[in-house]
Short mmCIF file of C-alpha atoms in Angstrom, two decimals:
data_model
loop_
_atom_site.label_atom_id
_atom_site.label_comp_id
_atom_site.label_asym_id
_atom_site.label_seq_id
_atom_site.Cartn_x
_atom_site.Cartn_y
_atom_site.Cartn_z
CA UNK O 1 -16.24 -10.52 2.69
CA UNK O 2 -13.66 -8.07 1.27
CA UNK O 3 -10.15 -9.48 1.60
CA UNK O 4 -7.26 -7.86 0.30
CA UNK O 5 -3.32 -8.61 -0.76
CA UNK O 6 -0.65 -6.47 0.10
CA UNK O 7 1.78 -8.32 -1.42
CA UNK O 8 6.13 -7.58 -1.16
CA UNK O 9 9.02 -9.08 0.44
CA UNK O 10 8.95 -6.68 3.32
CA UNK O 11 12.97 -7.01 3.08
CA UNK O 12 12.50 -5.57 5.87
CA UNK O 13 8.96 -3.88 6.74
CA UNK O 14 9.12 -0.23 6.82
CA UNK O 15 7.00 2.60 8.39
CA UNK O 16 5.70 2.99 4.78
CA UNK O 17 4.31 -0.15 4.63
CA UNK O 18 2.98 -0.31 8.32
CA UNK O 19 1.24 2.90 7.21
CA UNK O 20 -0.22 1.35 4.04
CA UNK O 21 -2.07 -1.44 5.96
CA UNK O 22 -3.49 1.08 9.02
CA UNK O 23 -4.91 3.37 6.58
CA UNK O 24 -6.54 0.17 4.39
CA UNK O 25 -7.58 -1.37 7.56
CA UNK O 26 -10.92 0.37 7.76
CA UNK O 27 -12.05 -0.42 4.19
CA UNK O 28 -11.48 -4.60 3.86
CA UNK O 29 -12.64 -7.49 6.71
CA UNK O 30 -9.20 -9.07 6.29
CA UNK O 31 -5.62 -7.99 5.10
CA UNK O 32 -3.65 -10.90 3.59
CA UNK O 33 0.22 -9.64 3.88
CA UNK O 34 1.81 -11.37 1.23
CA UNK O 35 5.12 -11.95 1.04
CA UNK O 36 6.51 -13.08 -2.15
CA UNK O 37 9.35 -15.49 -2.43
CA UNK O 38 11.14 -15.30 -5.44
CA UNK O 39 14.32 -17.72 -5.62
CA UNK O 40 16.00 -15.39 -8.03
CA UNK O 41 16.13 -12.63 -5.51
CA UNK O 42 18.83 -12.76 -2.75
CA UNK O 43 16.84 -11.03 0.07
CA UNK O 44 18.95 -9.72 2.97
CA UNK O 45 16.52 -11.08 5.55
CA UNK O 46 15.52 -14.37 6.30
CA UNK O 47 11.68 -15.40 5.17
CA UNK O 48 11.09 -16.63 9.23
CA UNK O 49 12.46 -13.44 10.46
CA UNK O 50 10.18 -11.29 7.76
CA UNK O 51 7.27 -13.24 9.12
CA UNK O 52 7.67 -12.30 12.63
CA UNK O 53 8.59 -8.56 12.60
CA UNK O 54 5.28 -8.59 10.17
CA UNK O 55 3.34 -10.75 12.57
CA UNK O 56 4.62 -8.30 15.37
CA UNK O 57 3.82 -5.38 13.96
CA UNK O 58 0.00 -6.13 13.76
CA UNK O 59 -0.27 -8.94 16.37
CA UNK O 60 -3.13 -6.60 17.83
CA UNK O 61 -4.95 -6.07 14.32
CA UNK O 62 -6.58 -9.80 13.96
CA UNK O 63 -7.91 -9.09 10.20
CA UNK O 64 -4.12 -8.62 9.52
CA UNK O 65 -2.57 -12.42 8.12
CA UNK O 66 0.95 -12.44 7.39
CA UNK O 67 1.67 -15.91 4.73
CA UNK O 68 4.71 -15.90 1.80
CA UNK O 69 3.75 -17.49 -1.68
CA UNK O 70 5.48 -17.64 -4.99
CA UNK O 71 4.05 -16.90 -8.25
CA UNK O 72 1.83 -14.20 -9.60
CA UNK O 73 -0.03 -12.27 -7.09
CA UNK O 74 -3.21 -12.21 -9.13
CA UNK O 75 -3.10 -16.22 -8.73
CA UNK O 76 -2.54 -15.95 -5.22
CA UNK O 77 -5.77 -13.36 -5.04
CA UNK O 78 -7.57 -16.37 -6.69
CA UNK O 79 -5.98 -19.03 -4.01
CA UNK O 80 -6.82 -16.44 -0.78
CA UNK O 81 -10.39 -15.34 -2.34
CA UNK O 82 -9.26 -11.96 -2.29
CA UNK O 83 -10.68 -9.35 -4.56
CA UNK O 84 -8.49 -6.24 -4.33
CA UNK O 85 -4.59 -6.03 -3.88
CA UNK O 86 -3.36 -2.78 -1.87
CA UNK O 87 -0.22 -0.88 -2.86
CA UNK O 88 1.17 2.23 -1.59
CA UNK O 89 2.33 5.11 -3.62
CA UNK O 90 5.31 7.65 -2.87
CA UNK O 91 5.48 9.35 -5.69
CA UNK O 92 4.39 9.65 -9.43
CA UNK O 93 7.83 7.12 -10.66
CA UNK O 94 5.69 4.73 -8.22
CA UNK O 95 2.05 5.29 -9.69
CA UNK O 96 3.70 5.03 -13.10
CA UNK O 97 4.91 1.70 -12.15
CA UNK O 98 1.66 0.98 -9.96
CA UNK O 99 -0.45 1.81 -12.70
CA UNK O 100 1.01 -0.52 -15.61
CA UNK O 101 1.36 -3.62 -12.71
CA UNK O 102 -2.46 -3.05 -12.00
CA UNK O 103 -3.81 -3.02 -16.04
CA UNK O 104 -1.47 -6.28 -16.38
CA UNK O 105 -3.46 -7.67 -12.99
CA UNK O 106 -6.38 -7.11 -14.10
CA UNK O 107 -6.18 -8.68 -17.92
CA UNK O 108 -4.45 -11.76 -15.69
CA UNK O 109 -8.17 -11.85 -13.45
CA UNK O 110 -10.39 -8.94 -14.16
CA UNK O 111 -12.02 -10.08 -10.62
CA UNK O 112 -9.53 -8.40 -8.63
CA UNK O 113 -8.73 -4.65 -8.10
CA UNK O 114 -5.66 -2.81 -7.06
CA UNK O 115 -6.44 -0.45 -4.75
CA UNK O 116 -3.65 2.59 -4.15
CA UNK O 117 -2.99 4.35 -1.37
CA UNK O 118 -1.12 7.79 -1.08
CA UNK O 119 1.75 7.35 1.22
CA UNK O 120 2.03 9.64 4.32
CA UNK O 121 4.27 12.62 3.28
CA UNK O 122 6.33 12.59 6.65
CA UNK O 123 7.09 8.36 5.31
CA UNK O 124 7.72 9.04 1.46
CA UNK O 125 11.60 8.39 2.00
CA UNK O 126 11.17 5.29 3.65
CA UNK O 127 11.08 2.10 1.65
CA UNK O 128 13.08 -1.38 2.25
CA UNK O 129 16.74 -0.45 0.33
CA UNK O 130 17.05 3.06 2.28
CA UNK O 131 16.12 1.01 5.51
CA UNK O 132 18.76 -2.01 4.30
CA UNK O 133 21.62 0.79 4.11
CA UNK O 134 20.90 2.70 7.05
CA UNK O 135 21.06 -0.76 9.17
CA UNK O 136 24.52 -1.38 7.64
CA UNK O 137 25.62 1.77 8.63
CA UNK O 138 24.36 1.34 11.94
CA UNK O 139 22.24 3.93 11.80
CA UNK O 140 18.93 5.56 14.29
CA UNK O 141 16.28 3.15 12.67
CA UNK O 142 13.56 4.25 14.95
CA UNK O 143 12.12 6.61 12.40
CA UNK O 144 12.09 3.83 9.68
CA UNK O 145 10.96 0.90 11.31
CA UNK O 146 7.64 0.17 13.21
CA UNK O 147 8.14 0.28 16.93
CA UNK O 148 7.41 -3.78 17.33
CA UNK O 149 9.32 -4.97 14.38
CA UNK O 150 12.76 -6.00 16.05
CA UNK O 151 15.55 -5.75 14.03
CA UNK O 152 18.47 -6.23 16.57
CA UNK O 153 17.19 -10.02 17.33
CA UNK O 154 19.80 -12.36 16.55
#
């Protein structure tokens, strides 16, 4: 069985990241969402509500799980059985990033493999910060957001 990790904090889920997981649907049996909790960070979004515009975003995809876990993600791999950890790439600063994450991966557990995908071009201003300013400023998040992620729940 191929499982996968696309692992974040989704503070809060984007477009780009709904995009990720459709286009690596077709290629792994089950998509672990991972949702790292790191209590250093000060997210702007609660874990619970993270979880449910995730969950509600792919509630008709059943391979897609949505779980948080703390630590490294290559341990987590180990933990879920996955073999392969998706991330999505915007531009060359990201697959310059992506690139050095994956080598230290796979020294950590040479079992798994990151697996990159090319981020739609129409989504490659869309990640989590521009989506956290444009909601305190009120702004049109409908091309930001997936349509079933609700971000005006209270």
């Amino acid at each position: 069985m191929k499982i996968a990790v696309f692992a974040g904090s989704f503070d809060p889920i984007t477009r780009g990241h709904e995009d990720i997981v459709l286009q690596a649907m077709p290629l792994f049996d089950e998509i672990i969402i991972a949702i790292g909790v790191n209590i250093d960070k000060k997210c702007a979004f609660p874990l619970e509500k993270r979880i449910k515009w995730i969950e509600n975003t792919f509630a008709e995809y059943p391979k897609v799980k949505v779980v948080s876990y703390q630590g490294l993600t290559v341990d987590f791999c180990r933990k879920m059985n996955a073999n392969f950890i998706i991330r999505g790439l915007r531009n060359t600063t990201d697959f310059e990033y992506e690139s050095v994450i994956a080598e230290a991966n796979k020294k950590l557990n040479p079992d798994v493999e990151t697996v990159l995908f090319l981020s739609n071009p129409d989504l490659r201003c869309v990640s989590s910060t521009v989506v956290r300013d444009l909601i305190k400023n009120g702004a049109d998040l409908t091309k930001f957001i997936p349509e079933k992620a609700r971000f005006n729940e209270k």
